[in-house]
Amino acid sequence: DTLGSSMDMAMELGVKGAPSGTLVLAESQNQGRGRLGRVWFSPKYKGLYLSLILRPDMLPTQAPMLTLLSAVSICEAIKAITGIDAQIKWPNDILVHNKKLAGILTQVVAETDKINFVIIGIGINVNNDRKALLSTATSLKEQRREDINRVSLLQEVLRRLETNYLVLEKKGSSQILEKWRLYNITLGKMVKIYCQGKHIEGEAVNIDIDGGLLIRKDTGITDKVMAGDVVHCR
């Protein structure tokens, strides 16, 4: 069912024991979901909408690293295929010229001390036309003024995901975090983060070893945030 949510299908497959590396592709998603239950309308044959099942040997608290790893992989793939320099807004947005190009949604199924499986949902605006995009969004086609081969981009995204995932498994998070810092546009900025009914304001000073964002508030106290909506103030 190409119109169904690829993440819902991946969740079904994950529960049934599908192996790590199982990929679900959708040509369009009328049930696509963004963070916080937002609907993401995905027109047919224009973008890449994929969900990947992984079964990492890591603690549930380390799962945010998979979002950072995915963001890095997407930026690397976009650069390799199109030459476009995309940037990462923590935790899960890929931007070009401050407009949203891609997003990542990670769902974790876990017990207290063990991840059963993770679904990484990725949506990339590839050949979406400007008139069909929100004013805050862009596509690779809009940036390049030409159609992009979606199969080539998909292959490159998967290659980069696999490479970075193996690095994370064998060497830990430090190399992934180094790459993330190169692409990110959040560190060094004054930010407001809205999370679970409250908001934190301060300077985004660093990323922690498990992917959390460290915010230095006016009081001098540093808070660690693992998720939330980020507004860059300047």
PDB file of C-alpha atoms in Angstrom:
ATOM      1  CA  ASP A   1       0.000   0.000   0.000  1.00  0.00           C
ATOM      2  CA  THR A   2       2.036   2.917  -1.284  1.00  0.00           C
ATOM      3  CA  LEU A   3      -0.394   5.422   0.252  1.00  0.00           C
ATOM      4  CA  GLY A   4      -0.019   4.030   3.757  1.00  0.00           C
ATOM      5  CA  SER A   5       2.617   5.217   6.183  1.00  0.00           C
ATOM      6  CA  SER A   6       5.919   3.427   5.617  1.00  0.00           C
ATOM      7  CA  MET A   7       6.611   3.804   9.346  1.00  0.00           C
ATOM      8  CA  ASP A   8       3.414   1.978  10.268  1.00  0.00           C
ATOM      9  CA  MET A   9       4.362  -0.862   7.932  1.00  0.00           C
ATOM     10  CA  ALA A  10       7.894  -0.930   9.326  1.00  0.00           C
ATOM     11  CA  MET A  11       6.480  -1.084  12.854  1.00  0.00           C
ATOM     12  CA  GLU A  12       4.378  -4.121  11.895  1.00  0.00           C
ATOM     13  CA  LEU A  13       7.394  -5.796  10.315  1.00  0.00           C
ATOM     14  CA  GLY A  14       9.615  -4.966  13.284  1.00  0.00           C
ATOM     15  CA  VAL A  15       7.159  -6.491  15.744  1.00  0.00           C
ATOM     16  CA  LYS A  16       7.052  -9.619  13.563  1.00  0.00           C
ATOM     17  CA  GLY A  17      10.849  -9.952  13.775  1.00  0.00           C
ATOM     18  CA  ALA A  18      12.020  -8.465  10.471  1.00  0.00           C
ATOM     19  CA  PRO A  19      15.833  -8.396  10.371  1.00  0.00           C
ATOM     20  CA  SER A  20      17.992  -5.335  10.855  1.00  0.00           C
ATOM     21  CA  GLY A  21      18.346  -3.480   7.572  1.00  0.00           C
ATOM     22  CA  THR A  22      14.765  -4.108   6.406  1.00  0.00           C
ATOM     23  CA  LEU A  23      13.686  -1.163   4.256  1.00  0.00           C
ATOM     24  CA  VAL A  24      10.161   0.082   3.564  1.00  0.00           C
ATOM     25  CA  LEU A  25       9.692   2.576   0.722  1.00  0.00           C
ATOM     26  CA  ALA A  26       6.556   4.587  -0.022  1.00  0.00           C
ATOM     27  CA  GLU A  27       5.905   6.485  -3.247  1.00  0.00           C
ATOM     28  CA  SER A  28       3.633   8.839  -1.357  1.00  0.00           C
ATOM     29  CA  GLN A  29       2.215   9.040   2.136  1.00  0.00           C
ATOM     30  CA  ASN A  30      -1.165  10.519   2.856  1.00  0.00           C
ATOM     31  CA  GLN A  31      -0.633   9.417   6.439  1.00  0.00           C
ATOM     32  CA  GLY A  32       2.911  10.707   6.796  1.00  0.00           C
ATOM     33  CA  ARG A  33       3.600  12.055  10.267  1.00  0.00           C
ATOM     34  CA  GLY A  34       6.047  14.648  11.419  1.00  0.00           C
ATOM     35  CA  ARG A  35       7.180  15.096  14.988  1.00  0.00           C
ATOM     36  CA  LEU A  36       4.496  15.758  17.622  1.00  0.00           C
ATOM     37  CA  GLY A  37       1.844  14.155  15.425  1.00  0.00           C
ATOM     38  CA  ARG A  38       2.068  16.695  12.620  1.00  0.00           C
ATOM     39  CA  VAL A  39       0.900  15.529   9.215  1.00  0.00           C
ATOM     40  CA  TRP A  40       3.474  15.513   6.435  1.00  0.00           C
ATOM     41  CA  PHE A  41       1.830  15.466   2.976  1.00  0.00           C
ATOM     42  CA  SER A  42       4.064  13.613   0.544  1.00  0.00           C
ATOM     43  CA  PRO A  43       3.182  13.943  -3.179  1.00  0.00           C
ATOM     44  CA  LYS A  44       3.631  10.930  -5.458  1.00  0.00           C
ATOM     45  CA  TYR A  45       6.849  10.276  -7.391  1.00  0.00           C
ATOM     46  CA  LYS A  46       8.536  13.460  -6.143  1.00  0.00           C
ATOM     47  CA  GLY A  47      10.376  12.728  -2.912  1.00  0.00           C
ATOM     48  CA  LEU A  48      12.047   9.905  -1.031  1.00  0.00           C
ATOM     49  CA  TYR A  49      10.057   8.446   1.849  1.00  0.00           C
ATOM     50  CA  LEU A  50      11.689   5.497   3.555  1.00  0.00           C
ATOM     51  CA  SER A  51      11.665   3.666   6.846  1.00  0.00           C
ATOM     52  CA  LEU A  52      14.591   1.524   7.944  1.00  0.00           C
ATOM     53  CA  ILE A  53      14.485  -1.114  10.682  1.00  0.00           C
ATOM     54  CA  LEU A  54      17.638  -1.430  12.781  1.00  0.00           C
ATOM     55  CA  ARG A  55      18.399  -3.664  15.746  1.00  0.00           C
ATOM     56  CA  PRO A  56      21.375  -1.934  17.371  1.00  0.00           C
ATOM     57  CA  ASP A  57      23.195  -3.353  20.370  1.00  0.00           C
ATOM     58  CA  MET A  58      22.848  -0.220  22.482  1.00  0.00           C
ATOM     59  CA  LEU A  59      20.948   1.155  25.444  1.00  0.00           C
ATOM     60  CA  PRO A  60      17.655   3.002  24.824  1.00  0.00           C
ATOM     61  CA  THR A  61      19.301   6.199  26.131  1.00  0.00           C
ATOM     62  CA  GLN A  62      21.767   6.044  23.220  1.00  0.00           C
ATOM     63  CA  ALA A  63      19.047   5.942  20.545  1.00  0.00           C
ATOM     64  CA  PRO A  64      19.212   9.719  19.788  1.00  0.00           C
ATOM     65  CA  MET A  65      22.614   9.039  18.225  1.00  0.00           C
ATOM     66  CA  LEU A  66      20.807   7.229  15.414  1.00  0.00           C
ATOM     67  CA  THR A  67      18.984  10.451  14.522  1.00  0.00           C
ATOM     68  CA  LEU A  68      22.285  12.343  14.390  1.00  0.00           C
ATOM     69  CA  LEU A  69      23.871   9.543  12.352  1.00  0.00           C
ATOM     70  CA  SER A  70      20.953   9.640   9.907  1.00  0.00           C
ATOM     71  CA  ALA A  71      21.214  13.418   9.548  1.00  0.00           C
ATOM     72  CA  VAL A  72      24.930  13.161   8.754  1.00  0.00           C
ATOM     73  CA  SER A  73      24.296  10.368   6.242  1.00  0.00           C
ATOM     74  CA  ILE A  74      21.617  12.396   4.434  1.00  0.00           C
ATOM     75  CA  CYS A  75      23.893  15.457   4.194  1.00  0.00           C
ATOM     76  CA  GLU A  76      26.768  13.326   2.867  1.00  0.00           C
ATOM     77  CA  ALA A  77      24.526  11.663   0.279  1.00  0.00           C
ATOM     78  CA  ILE A  78      23.031  14.958  -0.908  1.00  0.00           C
ATOM     79  CA  LYS A  79      26.516  16.436  -1.311  1.00  0.00           C
ATOM     80  CA  ALA A  80      27.759  13.378  -3.225  1.00  0.00           C
ATOM     81  CA  ILE A  81      24.806  13.248  -5.649  1.00  0.00           C
ATOM     82  CA  THR A  82      23.950  16.925  -6.117  1.00  0.00           C
ATOM     83  CA  GLY A  83      26.892  18.958  -4.807  1.00  0.00           C
ATOM     84  CA  ILE A  84      24.479  20.832  -2.511  1.00  0.00           C
ATOM     85  CA  ASP A  85      25.708  21.701   0.990  1.00  0.00           C
ATOM     86  CA  ALA A  86      22.867  20.787   3.343  1.00  0.00           C
ATOM     87  CA  GLN A  87      22.974  21.610   7.039  1.00  0.00           C
ATOM     88  CA  ILE A  88      21.563  20.033  10.183  1.00  0.00           C
ATOM     89  CA  LYS A  89      19.302  21.797  12.642  1.00  0.00           C
ATOM     90  CA  TRP A  90      19.237  19.772  15.860  1.00  0.00           C
ATOM     91  CA  PRO A  91      17.737  17.280  16.328  1.00  0.00           C
ATOM     92  CA  ASN A  92      16.215  16.100  13.052  1.00  0.00           C
ATOM     93  CA  ASP A  93      15.857  18.739  10.330  1.00  0.00           C
ATOM     94  CA  ILE A  94      17.997  19.054   7.203  1.00  0.00           C
ATOM     95  CA  LEU A  95      18.056  22.589   5.801  1.00  0.00           C
ATOM     96  CA  VAL A  96      19.346  24.424   2.747  1.00  0.00           C
ATOM     97  CA  HIS A  97      19.458  28.226   2.999  1.00  0.00           C
ATOM     98  CA  ASN A  98      17.379  27.929   6.186  1.00  0.00           C
ATOM     99  CA  LYS A  99      14.566  26.107   4.388  1.00  0.00           C
ATOM    100  CA  LYS A 100      13.611  22.547   5.291  1.00  0.00           C
ATOM    101  CA  LEU A 101      14.774  19.958   2.791  1.00  0.00           C
ATOM    102  CA  ALA A 102      14.416  16.738   4.768  1.00  0.00           C
ATOM    103  CA  GLY A 103      13.279  15.394   8.107  1.00  0.00           C
ATOM    104  CA  ILE A 104      13.928  12.366  10.273  1.00  0.00           C
ATOM    105  CA  LEU A 105      11.550  10.625  12.655  1.00  0.00           C
ATOM    106  CA  THR A 106      12.947   7.920  14.927  1.00  0.00           C
ATOM    107  CA  GLN A 107      10.745   5.427  16.769  1.00  0.00           C
ATOM    108  CA  VAL A 108      12.279   3.190  19.410  1.00  0.00           C
ATOM    109  CA  VAL A 109      10.786  -0.056  20.678  1.00  0.00           C
ATOM    110  CA  ALA A 110      12.706  -0.971  23.818  1.00  0.00           C
ATOM    111  CA  GLU A 111      12.747  -2.538  27.237  1.00  0.00           C
ATOM    112  CA  THR A 112      14.379  -0.814  30.203  1.00  0.00           C
ATOM    113  CA  ASP A 113      17.931  -1.783  29.311  1.00  0.00           C
ATOM    114  CA  LYS A 114      17.686  -3.069  25.731  1.00  0.00           C
ATOM    115  CA  ILE A 115      16.526  -1.783  22.362  1.00  0.00           C
ATOM    116  CA  ASN A 116      14.383  -4.339  20.542  1.00  0.00           C
ATOM    117  CA  PHE A 117      14.399  -2.363  17.308  1.00  0.00           C
ATOM    118  CA  VAL A 118      14.458   1.168  15.962  1.00  0.00           C
ATOM    119  CA  ILE A 119      12.645   2.575  12.936  1.00  0.00           C
ATOM    120  CA  ILE A 120      14.322   5.489  11.210  1.00  0.00           C
ATOM    121  CA  GLY A 121      11.846   7.321   9.009  1.00  0.00           C
ATOM    122  CA  ILE A 122      13.341   9.698   6.443  1.00  0.00           C
ATOM    123  CA  GLY A 123      11.562  12.086   4.109  1.00  0.00           C
ATOM    124  CA  ILE A 124      13.500  14.112   1.527  1.00  0.00           C
ATOM    125  CA  ASN A 125      12.026  16.690  -0.849  1.00  0.00           C
ATOM    126  CA  VAL A 126      13.720  15.682  -4.094  1.00  0.00           C
ATOM    127  CA  ASN A 127      11.795  16.713  -7.214  1.00  0.00           C
ATOM    128  CA  ASN A 128       8.980  18.543  -5.426  1.00  0.00           C
ATOM    129  CA  ASP A 129       7.960  21.677  -7.327  1.00  0.00           C
ATOM    130  CA  ARG A 130       8.172  25.031  -5.577  1.00  0.00           C
ATOM    131  CA  LYS A 131       4.414  25.673  -5.846  1.00  0.00           C
ATOM    132  CA  ALA A 132       3.709  22.440  -3.967  1.00  0.00           C
ATOM    133  CA  LEU A 133       6.060  23.284  -1.079  1.00  0.00           C
ATOM    134  CA  LEU A 134       5.434  25.308   2.053  1.00  0.00           C
ATOM    135  CA  SER A 135       7.179  28.695   2.066  1.00  0.00           C
ATOM    136  CA  THR A 136       9.507  27.343   4.774  1.00  0.00           C
ATOM    137  CA  ALA A 137      10.523  24.314   2.690  1.00  0.00           C
ATOM    138  CA  THR A 138      12.635  23.619  -0.372  1.00  0.00           C
ATOM    139  CA  SER A 139      13.595  20.695  -2.595  1.00  0.00           C
ATOM    140  CA  LEU A 140      16.720  19.509  -4.372  1.00  0.00           C
ATOM    141  CA  LYS A 141      15.050  20.290  -7.703  1.00  0.00           C
ATOM    142  CA  GLU A 142      14.352  23.867  -6.611  1.00  0.00           C
ATOM    143  CA  GLN A 143      17.971  24.287  -5.533  1.00  0.00           C
ATOM    144  CA  ARG A 144      19.515  22.683  -8.625  1.00  0.00           C
ATOM    145  CA  ARG A 145      16.879  23.797 -11.174  1.00  0.00           C
ATOM    146  CA  GLU A 146      16.787  20.261 -12.560  1.00  0.00           C
ATOM    147  CA  ASP A 147      15.337  16.860 -11.718  1.00  0.00           C
ATOM    148  CA  ILE A 148      17.435  14.620  -9.484  1.00  0.00           C
ATOM    149  CA  ASN A 149      17.644  10.838  -9.958  1.00  0.00           C
ATOM    150  CA  ARG A 150      15.812   9.509  -6.899  1.00  0.00           C
ATOM    151  CA  VAL A 151      17.203   5.979  -7.224  1.00  0.00           C
ATOM    152  CA  SER A 152      20.799   7.252  -7.202  1.00  0.00           C
ATOM    153  CA  LEU A 153      20.049   9.404  -4.162  1.00  0.00           C
ATOM    154  CA  LEU A 154      18.357   6.515  -2.341  1.00  0.00           C
ATOM    155  CA  GLN A 155      21.329   4.229  -3.024  1.00  0.00           C
ATOM    156  CA  GLU A 156      23.751   6.853  -1.720  1.00  0.00           C
ATOM    157  CA  VAL A 157      21.663   7.529   1.409  1.00  0.00           C
ATOM    158  CA  LEU A 158      21.625   3.794   2.197  1.00  0.00           C
ATOM    159  CA  ARG A 159      25.371   3.467   1.535  1.00  0.00           C
ATOM    160  CA  ARG A 160      26.145   6.353   3.896  1.00  0.00           C
ATOM    161  CA  LEU A 161      23.748   5.044   6.542  1.00  0.00           C
ATOM    162  CA  GLU A 162      25.411   1.633   6.468  1.00  0.00           C
ATOM    163  CA  THR A 163      28.934   3.066   6.614  1.00  0.00           C
ATOM    164  CA  ASN A 164      28.154   5.396   9.511  1.00  0.00           C
ATOM    165  CA  TYR A 165      26.171   2.724  11.357  1.00  0.00           C
ATOM    166  CA  LEU A 166      29.145   0.345  11.217  1.00  0.00           C
ATOM    167  CA  VAL A 167      31.411   3.135  12.502  1.00  0.00           C
ATOM    168  CA  LEU A 168      29.018   3.739  15.408  1.00  0.00           C
ATOM    169  CA  GLU A 169      28.874   0.009  16.218  1.00  0.00           C
ATOM    170  CA  LYS A 170      32.631  -0.565  16.065  1.00  0.00           C
ATOM    171  CA  LYS A 171      34.104   2.729  17.269  1.00  0.00           C
ATOM    172  CA  GLY A 172      31.379   4.466  19.268  1.00  0.00           C
ATOM    173  CA  SER A 173      29.851   7.873  18.710  1.00  0.00           C
ATOM    174  CA  SER A 174      32.866  10.202  18.613  1.00  0.00           C
ATOM    175  CA  GLN A 175      33.462  10.072  14.820  1.00  0.00           C
ATOM    176  CA  ILE A 176      29.747  10.531  14.092  1.00  0.00           C
ATOM    177  CA  LEU A 177      29.607  13.525  16.438  1.00  0.00           C
ATOM    178  CA  GLU A 178      32.662  15.050  14.729  1.00  0.00           C
ATOM    179  CA  LYS A 179      30.919  14.792  11.375  1.00  0.00           C
ATOM    180  CA  TRP A 180      27.683  16.142  12.857  1.00  0.00           C
ATOM    181  CA  ARG A 181      29.473  19.233  14.152  1.00  0.00           C
ATOM    182  CA  LEU A 182      30.708  19.970  10.616  1.00  0.00           C
ATOM    183  CA  TYR A 183      27.176  20.034   9.217  1.00  0.00           C
ATOM    184  CA  ASN A 184      25.237  21.528  12.123  1.00  0.00           C
ATOM    185  CA  ILE A 185      23.942  25.109  12.331  1.00  0.00           C
ATOM    186  CA  THR A 186      22.606  24.963  15.904  1.00  0.00           C
ATOM    187  CA  LEU A 187      25.769  25.110  18.003  1.00  0.00           C
ATOM    188  CA  GLY A 188      26.792  28.639  18.918  1.00  0.00           C
ATOM    189  CA  LYS A 189      23.280  29.990  18.430  1.00  0.00           C
ATOM    190  CA  MET A 190      20.878  31.421  20.985  1.00  0.00           C
ATOM    191  CA  VAL A 191      17.916  29.051  20.965  1.00  0.00           C
ATOM    192  CA  LYS A 192      14.518  28.461  22.494  1.00  0.00           C
ATOM    193  CA  ILE A 193      13.586  24.818  22.934  1.00  0.00           C
ATOM    194  CA  TYR A 194      10.015  23.763  23.539  1.00  0.00           C
ATOM    195  CA  CYS A 195       9.712  20.362  25.148  1.00  0.00           C
ATOM    196  CA  GLN A 196       6.877  18.726  27.075  1.00  0.00           C
ATOM    197  CA  GLY A 197       5.030  21.927  27.889  1.00  0.00           C
ATOM    198  CA  LYS A 198       8.032  23.971  28.996  1.00  0.00           C
ATOM    199  CA  HIS A 199      10.717  25.944  27.233  1.00  0.00           C
ATOM    200  CA  ILE A 200      14.416  26.486  27.791  1.00  0.00           C
ATOM    201  CA  GLU A 201      16.328  29.481  26.461  1.00  0.00           C
ATOM    202  CA  GLY A 202      20.080  29.878  26.155  1.00  0.00           C
ATOM    203  CA  GLU A 203      23.101  29.265  23.984  1.00  0.00           C
ATOM    204  CA  ALA A 204      23.493  25.877  22.311  1.00  0.00           C
ATOM    205  CA  VAL A 205      27.075  25.195  23.361  1.00  0.00           C
ATOM    206  CA  ASN A 206      27.732  21.553  22.528  1.00  0.00           C
ATOM    207  CA  ILE A 207      26.404  18.127  21.707  1.00  0.00           C
ATOM    208  CA  ASP A 208      26.800  15.390  24.324  1.00  0.00           C
ATOM    209  CA  ILE A 209      28.219  11.922  23.746  1.00  0.00           C
ATOM    210  CA  ASP A 210      24.671  10.476  23.528  1.00  0.00           C
ATOM    211  CA  GLY A 211      23.328  13.144  21.170  1.00  0.00           C
ATOM    212  CA  GLY A 212      21.789  15.468  23.740  1.00  0.00           C
ATOM    213  CA  LEU A 213      22.034  19.239  23.198  1.00  0.00           C
ATOM    214  CA  LEU A 214      23.739  21.246  25.931  1.00  0.00           C
ATOM    215  CA  ILE A 215      22.145  24.661  26.556  1.00  0.00           C
ATOM    216  CA  ARG A 216      23.876  27.305  28.680  1.00  0.00           C
ATOM    217  CA  LYS A 217      21.217  29.509  30.270  1.00  0.00           C
ATOM    218  CA  ASP A 218      21.644  33.120  31.393  1.00  0.00           C
ATOM    219  CA  THR A 219      22.096  31.852  34.943  1.00  0.00           C
ATOM    220  CA  GLY A 220      25.265  30.064  33.830  1.00  0.00           C
ATOM    221  CA  ILE A 221      23.682  26.672  34.445  1.00  0.00           C
ATOM    222  CA  THR A 222      23.883  24.178  31.569  1.00  0.00           C
ATOM    223  CA  ASP A 223      20.837  22.068  30.771  1.00  0.00           C
ATOM    224  CA  LYS A 224      20.868  18.941  28.645  1.00  0.00           C
ATOM    225  CA  VAL A 225      17.966  18.439  26.248  1.00  0.00           C
ATOM    226  CA  MET A 226      17.310  15.166  24.445  1.00  0.00           C
ATOM    227  CA  ALA A 227      14.381  16.250  22.254  1.00  0.00           C
ATOM    228  CA  GLY A 228      12.199  19.218  21.466  1.00  0.00           C
ATOM    229  CA  ASP A 229      11.256  21.905  18.953  1.00  0.00           C
ATOM    230  CA  VAL A 230      14.133  24.323  18.412  1.00  0.00           C
ATOM    231  CA  VAL A 231      13.823  27.962  17.401  1.00  0.00           C
ATOM    232  CA  HIS A 232      17.054  29.711  16.392  1.00  0.00           C
ATOM    233  CA  CYS A 233      16.880  33.226  17.818  1.00  0.00           C
ATOM    234  CA  ARG A 234      19.841  34.629  15.908  1.00  0.00           C
TER     235      ARG A 234
END
